[in-house]
């Protein structure tokens, strides 16, 4: 088993390096803009390794989850095209919704009426994860922090083949080798193909887990991203901003830009907090519905208070940055 995963790790590393060569020749790069937290031109689309990893697993396993793989390929494929040539928002949304439908078919919902709500959750969560991909290392580190608890939970509930989770974790580790680096030193960025790709992978695993246990509180495995992403949207609504415009108001962005904290430290902070919350949920919280909901609500409250306190203390620095742009 270890030998098999070692071979897989080598193949993933070789695939990533091969993609770099293609990206350099084709000029697939990420140029900094007003929303960016980086200043150097960097290769874009390194997150394609997540899709490659799932394809390698699928080939080796005889395409055990064909509908999900088809949906993931659709969502990540259109995202990759968007990384190269910008696509209309409507085109990307349609592709993601079709991909979500294929994912839900593979998950196997217990009741048909859950599907509309599930589609909204998948589309919203995938785009929040995409928005959170703004500094070096945060996507790779956070993905590993989500996949480790999923692998632990899978030993008890057997909601998906363990090899698929391990493959996704190995792909994340390979990506971290090139992206979890100080500001200005990343070899590549995930691109939408990476952030949307890993979002669909994690949501598929969590969806299978929720259906297996009939427990929606497993969404806590994404609670840190969910708190920053959703609370930032609420904050922007309170500021009467157009939600369709680019911004740098996420807590992690203010840490990186206004507070000048190192990208790697911020990425590890988000991953570490999420991992601690998830491990506590699995090992410390009693395995009952009421306890799970209490744990979830307590964590949501603590993260909301922490977010509000952070913004109260440091958001004025971002306002100074915005004022400087107008002068």
mmCIF file of C-alpha atoms in Angstrom:
data_model
loop_
_atom_site.group_PDB
_atom_site.id
_atom_site.type_symbol
_atom_site.label_atom_id
_atom_site.label_comp_id
_atom_site.label_asym_id
_atom_site.label_seq_id
_atom_site.Cartn_x
_atom_site.Cartn_y
_atom_site.Cartn_z
ATOM 1 C CA UNK A 1 0.000 0.000 0.000
ATOM 2 C CA UNK A 2 2.791 2.425 0.947
ATOM 3 C CA UNK A 3 4.646 1.517 -2.255
ATOM 4 C CA UNK A 4 1.520 2.234 -4.306
ATOM 5 C CA UNK A 5 1.087 5.671 -2.757
ATOM 6 C CA UNK A 6 4.808 6.407 -3.199
ATOM 7 C CA UNK A 7 4.463 5.694 -6.934
ATOM 8 C CA UNK A 8 1.358 7.882 -7.035
ATOM 9 C CA UNK A 9 3.219 10.709 -5.304
ATOM 10 C CA UNK A 10 6.017 10.512 -7.887
ATOM 11 C CA UNK A 11 3.489 10.538 -10.739
ATOM 12 C CA UNK A 12 1.718 13.576 -9.291
ATOM 13 C CA UNK A 13 5.017 15.415 -8.855
ATOM 14 C CA UNK A 14 6.016 14.616 -12.444
ATOM 15 C CA UNK A 15 2.598 15.730 -13.734
ATOM 16 C CA UNK A 16 2.868 19.063 -11.901
ATOM 17 C CA UNK A 17 6.346 19.728 -13.272
ATOM 18 C CA UNK A 18 5.157 18.793 -16.770
ATOM 19 C CA UNK A 19 2.276 21.264 -16.435
ATOM 20 C CA UNK A 20 4.732 24.021 -15.477
ATOM 21 C CA UNK A 21 6.556 23.484 -18.757
ATOM 22 C CA UNK A 22 3.304 23.751 -20.700
ATOM 23 C CA UNK A 23 2.154 26.825 -18.755
ATOM 24 C CA UNK A 24 5.459 28.617 -19.382
ATOM 25 C CA UNK A 25 5.280 27.955 -23.112
ATOM 26 C CA UNK A 26 1.607 28.976 -23.342
ATOM 27 C CA UNK A 27 1.945 32.031 -21.113
ATOM 28 C CA UNK A 28 -0.581 30.802 -18.542
ATOM 29 C CA UNK A 29 0.346 33.261 -15.817
ATOM 30 C CA UNK A 30 -1.286 35.272 -13.056
ATOM 31 C CA UNK A 31 -0.583 38.986 -13.219
ATOM 32 C CA UNK A 32 -1.200 41.005 -10.022
ATOM 33 C CA UNK A 33 -4.133 43.455 -9.851
ATOM 34 C CA UNK A 34 -5.847 45.628 -7.233
ATOM 35 C CA UNK A 35 -7.409 42.586 -5.576
ATOM 36 C CA UNK A 36 -4.194 40.538 -5.511
ATOM 37 C CA UNK A 37 -2.044 39.873 -2.476
ATOM 38 C CA UNK A 38 0.987 39.124 -4.676
ATOM 39 C CA UNK A 39 3.234 41.407 -6.740
ATOM 40 C CA UNK A 40 5.053 39.009 -9.082
ATOM 41 C CA UNK A 41 3.883 37.327 -12.287
ATOM 42 C CA UNK A 42 3.402 33.646 -11.388
ATOM 43 C CA UNK A 43 2.303 30.510 -13.239
ATOM 44 C CA UNK A 44 -1.442 29.973 -12.986
ATOM 45 C CA UNK A 45 -3.359 26.704 -12.895
ATOM 46 C CA UNK A 46 -1.028 24.594 -10.771
ATOM 47 C CA UNK A 47 -4.147 23.349 -8.994
ATOM 48 C CA UNK A 48 -4.894 21.209 -12.039
ATOM 49 C CA UNK A 49 -2.983 18.581 -10.056
ATOM 50 C CA UNK A 50 -6.148 17.978 -7.994
ATOM 51 C CA UNK A 51 -8.054 16.946 -11.125
ATOM 52 C CA UNK A 52 -5.113 14.890 -12.379
ATOM 53 C CA UNK A 53 -4.949 13.099 -9.042
ATOM 54 C CA UNK A 54 -8.613 12.102 -9.153
ATOM 55 C CA UNK A 55 -8.224 10.929 -12.741
ATOM 56 C CA UNK A 56 -5.231 8.774 -11.793
ATOM 57 C CA UNK A 57 -7.205 7.293 -8.902
ATOM 58 C CA UNK A 58 -10.219 6.697 -11.145
ATOM 59 C CA UNK A 59 -8.179 4.896 -13.782
ATOM 60 C CA UNK A 60 -6.541 2.711 -11.131
ATOM 61 C CA UNK A 61 -9.888 1.911 -9.462
ATOM 62 C CA UNK A 62 -11.830 1.244 -12.662
ATOM 63 C CA UNK A 63 -13.782 4.508 -12.489
ATOM 64 C CA UNK A 64 -15.577 3.700 -9.255
ATOM 65 C CA UNK A 65 -17.329 7.104 -9.130
ATOM 66 C CA UNK A 66 -17.920 7.939 -12.818
ATOM 67 C CA UNK A 67 -20.639 10.582 -12.397
ATOM 68 C CA UNK A 68 -18.631 12.541 -9.869
ATOM 69 C CA UNK A 69 -15.464 12.366 -11.988
ATOM 70 C CA UNK A 70 -17.472 13.607 -14.986
ATOM 71 C CA UNK A 71 -18.863 16.500 -12.947
ATOM 72 C CA UNK A 72 -15.463 17.375 -11.498
ATOM 73 C CA UNK A 73 -13.926 17.343 -14.974
ATOM 74 C CA UNK A 74 -16.688 19.620 -16.242
ATOM 75 C CA UNK A 75 -16.341 22.157 -13.409
ATOM 76 C CA UNK A 76 -12.529 22.120 -13.336
ATOM 77 C CA UNK A 77 -12.304 22.060 -17.127
ATOM 78 C CA UNK A 78 -14.374 25.209 -17.604
ATOM 79 C CA UNK A 79 -12.471 26.834 -14.738
ATOM 80 C CA UNK A 80 -9.190 26.034 -16.508
ATOM 81 C CA UNK A 81 -10.498 27.615 -19.701
ATOM 82 C CA UNK A 82 -11.487 30.652 -17.638
ATOM 83 C CA UNK A 83 -7.935 30.781 -16.241
ATOM 84 C CA UNK A 84 -6.634 31.107 -19.815
ATOM 85 C CA UNK A 85 -9.384 33.179 -21.440
ATOM 86 C CA UNK A 86 -12.022 34.852 -19.277
ATOM 87 C CA UNK A 87 -15.478 33.285 -19.648
ATOM 88 C CA UNK A 88 -18.859 34.918 -18.933
ATOM 89 C CA UNK A 89 -20.068 34.393 -15.371
ATOM 90 C CA UNK A 90 -23.203 32.701 -16.722
ATOM 91 C CA UNK A 91 -21.141 30.090 -18.586
ATOM 92 C CA UNK A 92 -19.121 29.193 -15.509
ATOM 93 C CA UNK A 93 -22.251 29.057 -13.340
ATOM 94 C CA UNK A 94 -24.048 26.716 -15.761
ATOM 95 C CA UNK A 95 -21.011 24.419 -15.868
ATOM 96 C CA UNK A 96 -20.808 24.361 -12.068
ATOM 97 C CA UNK A 97 -24.526 23.639 -11.687
ATOM 98 C CA UNK A 98 -24.345 20.753 -14.174
ATOM 99 C CA UNK A 99 -21.284 19.448 -12.353
ATOM 100 C CA UNK A 100 -23.132 19.725 -9.026
ATOM 101 C CA UNK A 101 -26.075 17.751 -10.427
ATOM 102 C CA UNK A 102 -23.720 14.962 -11.517
ATOM 103 C CA UNK A 103 -22.097 15.048 -8.075
ATOM 104 C CA UNK A 104 -25.448 14.799 -6.290
ATOM 105 C CA UNK A 105 -26.432 11.853 -8.487
ATOM 106 C CA UNK A 106 -23.241 10.088 -7.415
ATOM 107 C CA UNK A 107 -23.770 11.002 -3.757
ATOM 108 C CA UNK A 108 -27.282 9.573 -3.806
ATOM 109 C CA UNK A 109 -29.563 11.892 -1.855
ATOM 110 C CA UNK A 110 -32.054 10.181 0.475
ATOM 111 C CA UNK A 111 -34.901 12.502 -0.667
ATOM 112 C CA UNK A 112 -35.364 14.276 -4.017
ATOM 113 C CA UNK A 113 -36.595 17.501 -2.408
ATOM 114 C CA UNK A 114 -33.168 18.039 -0.825
ATOM 115 C CA UNK A 115 -31.610 18.538 -4.285
ATOM 116 C CA UNK A 116 -32.437 22.268 -4.769
ATOM 117 C CA UNK A 117 -31.000 23.178 -1.362
ATOM 118 C CA UNK A 118 -27.988 20.946 -1.958
ATOM 119 C CA UNK A 119 -27.295 22.651 -5.302
ATOM 120 C CA UNK A 120 -27.357 26.071 -3.627
ATOM 121 C CA UNK A 121 -25.002 24.877 -0.894
ATOM 122 C CA UNK A 122 -22.565 23.325 -3.385
ATOM 123 C CA UNK A 123 -22.506 26.366 -5.667
ATOM 124 C CA UNK A 124 -22.153 28.762 -2.738
ATOM 125 C CA UNK A 125 -19.498 26.729 -0.926
ATOM 126 C CA UNK A 126 -17.465 26.151 -4.096
ATOM 127 C CA UNK A 127 -17.344 29.853 -4.835
ATOM 128 C CA UNK A 128 -16.483 30.754 -1.221
ATOM 129 C CA UNK A 129 -13.555 28.329 -1.423
ATOM 130 C CA UNK A 130 -12.586 29.964 -4.716
ATOM 131 C CA UNK A 131 -12.705 33.455 -3.150
ATOM 132 C CA UNK A 132 -10.519 32.265 -0.261
ATOM 133 C CA UNK A 133 -7.726 31.303 -2.647
ATOM 134 C CA UNK A 134 -5.860 34.595 -2.450
ATOM 135 C CA UNK A 135 -2.493 34.024 -0.760
ATOM 136 C CA UNK A 136 0.308 31.501 -1.037
ATOM 137 C CA UNK A 137 -0.374 28.146 0.561
ATOM 138 C CA UNK A 138 -3.862 28.706 1.888
ATOM 139 C CA UNK A 139 -5.644 26.405 -0.585
ATOM 140 C CA UNK A 140 -3.187 23.522 -0.248
ATOM 141 C CA UNK A 141 -2.787 23.742 3.525
ATOM 142 C CA UNK A 142 -6.512 24.161 4.183
ATOM 143 C CA UNK A 143 -7.358 21.256 1.880
ATOM 144 C CA UNK A 144 -5.062 18.953 3.842
ATOM 145 C CA UNK A 145 -6.657 20.199 7.080
ATOM 146 C CA UNK A 146 -10.058 19.146 5.692
ATOM 147 C CA UNK A 147 -8.930 15.853 4.132
ATOM 148 C CA UNK A 148 -7.220 14.497 7.271
ATOM 149 C CA UNK A 149 -10.436 14.541 9.381
ATOM 150 C CA UNK A 150 -12.334 13.106 6.405
ATOM 151 C CA UNK A 151 -9.872 10.204 6.254
ATOM 152 C CA UNK A 152 -10.311 9.647 10.003
ATOM 153 C CA UNK A 153 -14.114 9.757 9.757
ATOM 154 C CA UNK A 154 -14.008 7.409 6.778
ATOM 155 C CA UNK A 155 -12.456 4.699 8.921
ATOM 156 C CA UNK A 156 -15.651 4.644 10.948
ATOM 157 C CA UNK A 157 -18.358 5.424 8.393
ATOM 158 C CA UNK A 158 -16.824 4.083 5.118
ATOM 159 C CA UNK A 159 -18.579 6.664 2.969
ATOM 160 C CA UNK A 160 -16.010 6.595 0.138
ATOM 161 C CA UNK A 161 -12.968 4.575 -0.884
ATOM 162 C CA UNK A 162 -10.099 5.659 1.390
ATOM 163 C CA UNK A 163 -7.687 5.645 -1.541
ATOM 164 C CA UNK A 164 -9.585 8.539 -3.107
ATOM 165 C CA UNK A 165 -9.148 10.712 -0.012
ATOM 166 C CA UNK A 166 -5.469 9.802 0.247
ATOM 167 C CA UNK A 167 -4.979 10.640 -3.430
ATOM 168 C CA UNK A 168 -6.545 14.070 -2.958
ATOM 169 C CA UNK A 169 -4.315 14.651 0.086
ATOM 170 C CA UNK A 170 -1.199 13.641 -1.852
ATOM 171 C CA UNK A 171 -2.163 15.994 -4.682
ATOM 172 C CA UNK A 172 -2.568 18.781 -2.117
ATOM 173 C CA UNK A 173 0.844 17.953 -0.655
ATOM 174 C CA UNK A 174 2.479 18.154 -4.095
ATOM 175 C CA UNK A 175 0.779 21.478 -4.732
ATOM 176 C CA UNK A 176 2.016 22.771 -1.365
ATOM 177 C CA UNK A 177 5.606 21.993 -2.391
ATOM 178 C CA UNK A 178 5.321 24.682 -5.056
ATOM 179 C CA UNK A 179 2.814 27.059 -3.478
ATOM 180 C CA UNK A 180 3.212 27.003 0.332
ATOM 181 C CA UNK A 181 6.056 29.489 0.188
ATOM 182 C CA UNK A 182 6.727 33.052 1.364
ATOM 183 C CA UNK A 183 5.192 35.918 -0.604
ATOM 184 C CA UNK A 184 6.829 36.310 -3.996
ATOM 185 C CA UNK A 185 8.396 32.840 -3.976
ATOM 186 C CA UNK A 186 5.496 30.625 -5.051
ATOM 187 C CA UNK A 187 6.237 28.615 -8.203
ATOM 188 C CA UNK A 188 2.552 28.544 -9.153
ATOM 189 C CA UNK A 189 -0.950 29.511 -8.081
ATOM 190 C CA UNK A 190 -3.926 27.158 -7.993
ATOM 191 C CA UNK A 191 -6.039 29.151 -10.436
ATOM 192 C CA UNK A 192 -9.787 28.594 -10.637
ATOM 193 C CA UNK A 193 -9.123 25.069 -11.913
ATOM 194 C CA UNK A 194 -7.477 24.334 -8.572
ATOM 195 C CA UNK A 195 -9.748 26.136 -6.147
ATOM 196 C CA UNK A 196 -12.968 24.988 -7.848
ATOM 197 C CA UNK A 197 -11.518 21.515 -8.388
ATOM 198 C CA UNK A 198 -10.542 20.903 -4.762
ATOM 199 C CA UNK A 199 -13.815 22.519 -3.644
ATOM 200 C CA UNK A 200 -15.840 19.939 -5.576
ATOM 201 C CA UNK A 201 -13.630 17.128 -4.284
ATOM 202 C CA UNK A 202 -14.045 18.137 -0.642
ATOM 203 C CA UNK A 203 -17.777 18.790 -1.060
ATOM 204 C CA UNK A 204 -18.237 15.355 -2.640
ATOM 205 C CA UNK A 205 -16.552 13.670 0.315
ATOM 206 C CA UNK A 206 -18.513 15.713 2.852
ATOM 207 C CA UNK A 207 -21.744 15.100 0.943
ATOM 208 C CA UNK A 208 -21.165 11.346 1.000
ATOM 209 C CA UNK A 209 -20.405 11.566 4.724
ATOM 210 C CA UNK A 210 -23.563 13.551 5.473
ATOM 211 C CA UNK A 211 -25.748 11.116 3.529
ATOM 212 C CA UNK A 212 -24.058 8.146 5.188
ATOM 213 C CA UNK A 213 -24.649 9.552 8.685
ATOM 214 C CA UNK A 214 -27.782 11.614 7.929
ATOM 215 C CA UNK A 215 -26.002 14.433 9.767
ATOM 216 C CA UNK A 216 -25.613 17.870 8.086
ATOM 217 C CA UNK A 217 -23.376 19.157 10.889
ATOM 218 C CA UNK A 218 -20.375 17.600 9.105
ATOM 219 C CA UNK A 219 -20.250 20.891 7.197
ATOM 220 C CA UNK A 220 -18.222 21.984 10.225
ATOM 221 C CA UNK A 221 -15.239 20.538 8.344
ATOM 222 C CA UNK A 222 -15.371 23.740 6.233
ATOM 223 C CA UNK A 223 -16.427 26.151 8.990
ATOM 224 C CA UNK A 224 -13.343 28.411 9.019
ATOM 225 C CA UNK A 225 -13.577 29.173 5.295
ATOM 226 C CA UNK A 226 -17.340 29.440 5.678
ATOM 227 C CA UNK A 227 -17.040 31.975 8.487
ATOM 228 C CA UNK A 228 -14.566 34.240 6.681
ATOM 229 C CA UNK A 229 -16.356 33.939 3.339
ATOM 230 C CA UNK A 230 -19.937 34.403 4.556
ATOM 231 C CA UNK A 231 -19.184 37.077 7.155
ATOM 232 C CA UNK A 232 -17.237 39.064 4.572
ATOM 233 C CA UNK A 233 -20.294 38.965 2.299
ATOM 234 C CA UNK A 234 -22.443 40.213 5.180
ATOM 235 C CA UNK A 235 -19.898 42.949 5.890
ATOM 236 C CA UNK A 236 -19.930 44.093 2.259
ATOM 237 C CA UNK A 237 -23.743 44.141 2.244
ATOM 238 C CA UNK A 238 -23.647 46.352 5.341
ATOM 239 C CA UNK A 239 -21.263 48.662 3.460
ATOM 240 C CA UNK A 240 -23.731 48.745 0.515
ATOM 241 C CA UNK A 241 -21.089 47.416 -1.863
ATOM 242 C CA UNK A 242 -21.651 45.687 -5.192
ATOM 243 C CA UNK A 243 -20.919 42.029 -4.419
ATOM 244 C CA UNK A 244 -19.837 41.468 -8.016
ATOM 245 C CA UNK A 245 -16.827 43.783 -7.784
ATOM 246 C CA UNK A 246 -13.333 42.690 -6.745
ATOM 247 C CA UNK A 247 -12.251 43.421 -3.180
ATOM 248 C CA UNK A 248 -9.640 42.692 -0.513
ATOM 249 C CA UNK A 249 -11.872 42.583 2.570
ATOM 250 C CA UNK A 250 -11.492 38.982 3.699
ATOM 251 C CA UNK A 251 -9.826 38.681 7.089
ATOM 252 C CA UNK A 252 -6.919 36.734 5.601
ATOM 253 C CA UNK A 253 -6.403 39.472 2.982
ATOM 254 C CA UNK A 254 -6.235 42.196 5.620
ATOM 255 C CA UNK A 255 -3.742 40.050 7.533
ATOM 256 C CA UNK A 256 -1.589 39.721 4.409
ATOM 257 C CA UNK A 257 -1.940 43.227 2.964
ATOM 258 C CA UNK A 258 -2.554 45.692 5.786
ATOM 259 C CA UNK A 259 -0.863 43.797 8.631
ATOM 260 C CA UNK A 260 1.888 42.459 6.346
ATOM 261 C CA UNK A 261 1.812 39.013 7.943
ATOM 262 C CA UNK A 262 3.664 36.251 6.138
ATOM 263 C CA UNK A 263 1.461 34.263 3.756
ATOM 264 C CA UNK A 264 2.671 30.913 5.050
ATOM 265 C CA UNK A 265 1.822 31.849 8.640
ATOM 266 C CA UNK A 266 -1.701 32.925 7.671
ATOM 267 C CA UNK A 267 -2.252 29.756 5.645
ATOM 268 C CA UNK A 268 -1.085 27.573 8.521
ATOM 269 C CA UNK A 269 -3.247 29.567 10.954
ATOM 270 C CA UNK A 270 -6.409 28.917 8.934
ATOM 271 C CA UNK A 271 -5.491 25.269 8.391
ATOM 272 C CA UNK A 272 -4.530 24.781 12.035
ATOM 273 C CA UNK A 273 -7.729 26.303 13.423
ATOM 274 C CA UNK A 274 -9.848 24.216 11.033
ATOM 275 C CA UNK A 275 -7.964 21.033 11.896
ATOM 276 C CA UNK A 276 -8.368 21.618 15.642
ATOM 277 C CA UNK A 277 -12.095 22.291 15.271
ATOM 278 C CA UNK A 278 -12.587 19.164 13.147
ATOM 279 C CA UNK A 279 -10.529 16.887 15.395
ATOM 280 C CA UNK A 280 -12.454 18.193 18.406
ATOM 281 C CA UNK A 281 -15.712 17.449 16.603
ATOM 282 C CA UNK A 282 -14.653 13.867 15.884
ATOM 283 C CA UNK A 283 -12.923 12.905 19.128
ATOM 284 C CA UNK A 284 -14.235 15.227 21.846
ATOM 285 C CA UNK A 285 -17.861 15.884 20.919
ATOM 286 C CA UNK A 286 -20.254 13.092 21.966
ATOM 287 C CA UNK A 287 -21.645 11.278 18.934
ATOM 288 C CA UNK A 288 -25.245 12.478 19.156
ATOM 289 C CA UNK A 289 -27.273 14.862 17.016
ATOM 290 C CA UNK A 290 -27.932 17.389 19.787
ATOM 291 C CA UNK A 291 -24.251 17.484 20.810
ATOM 292 C CA UNK A 292 -23.155 17.936 17.219
ATOM 293 C CA UNK A 293 -25.517 20.877 16.749
ATOM 294 C CA UNK A 294 -24.425 22.477 20.027
ATOM 295 C CA UNK A 295 -20.761 22.094 19.059
ATOM 296 C CA UNK A 296 -21.437 23.587 15.616
ATOM 297 C CA UNK A 297 -23.373 26.577 17.020
ATOM 298 C CA UNK A 298 -20.686 27.250 19.650
ATOM 299 C CA UNK A 299 -17.929 27.211 17.019
ATOM 300 C CA UNK A 300 -19.958 29.467 14.719
ATOM 301 C CA UNK A 301 -20.483 31.922 17.581
ATOM 302 C CA UNK A 302 -16.794 31.971 18.524
ATOM 303 C CA UNK A 303 -15.665 32.486 14.924
ATOM 304 C CA UNK A 304 -18.234 35.261 14.415
ATOM 305 C CA UNK A 305 -17.068 37.061 17.557
ATOM 306 C CA UNK A 306 -13.428 36.642 16.519
ATOM 307 C CA UNK A 307 -14.167 37.982 13.029
ATOM 308 C CA UNK A 308 -16.074 40.994 14.386
ATOM 309 C CA UNK A 309 -13.327 41.789 16.899
ATOM 310 C CA UNK A 310 -10.646 41.514 14.213
ATOM 311 C CA UNK A 311 -12.495 43.825 11.843
ATOM 312 C CA UNK A 312 -13.227 46.332 14.593
ATOM 313 C CA UNK A 313 -9.534 46.532 15.412
ATOM 314 C CA UNK A 314 -7.959 46.449 11.960
ATOM 315 C CA UNK A 315 -10.511 47.336 9.259
ATOM 316 C CA UNK A 316 -9.612 51.036 9.527
ATOM 317 C CA UNK A 317 -6.272 50.141 7.948
ATOM 318 C CA UNK A 318 -8.077 48.843 4.879
ATOM 319 C CA UNK A 319 -10.148 52.018 4.730
ATOM 320 C CA UNK A 320 -6.895 54.015 4.592
ATOM 321 C CA UNK A 321 -5.773 51.827 1.702
ATOM 322 C CA UNK A 322 -9.037 52.485 -0.153
ATOM 323 C CA UNK A 323 -8.712 56.231 0.484
ATOM 324 C CA UNK A 324 -5.190 56.197 -0.986
ATOM 325 C CA UNK A 325 -6.560 54.692 -4.219
ATOM 326 C CA UNK A 326 -8.953 57.618 -4.626
ATOM 327 C CA UNK A 327 -6.203 60.223 -4.388
#
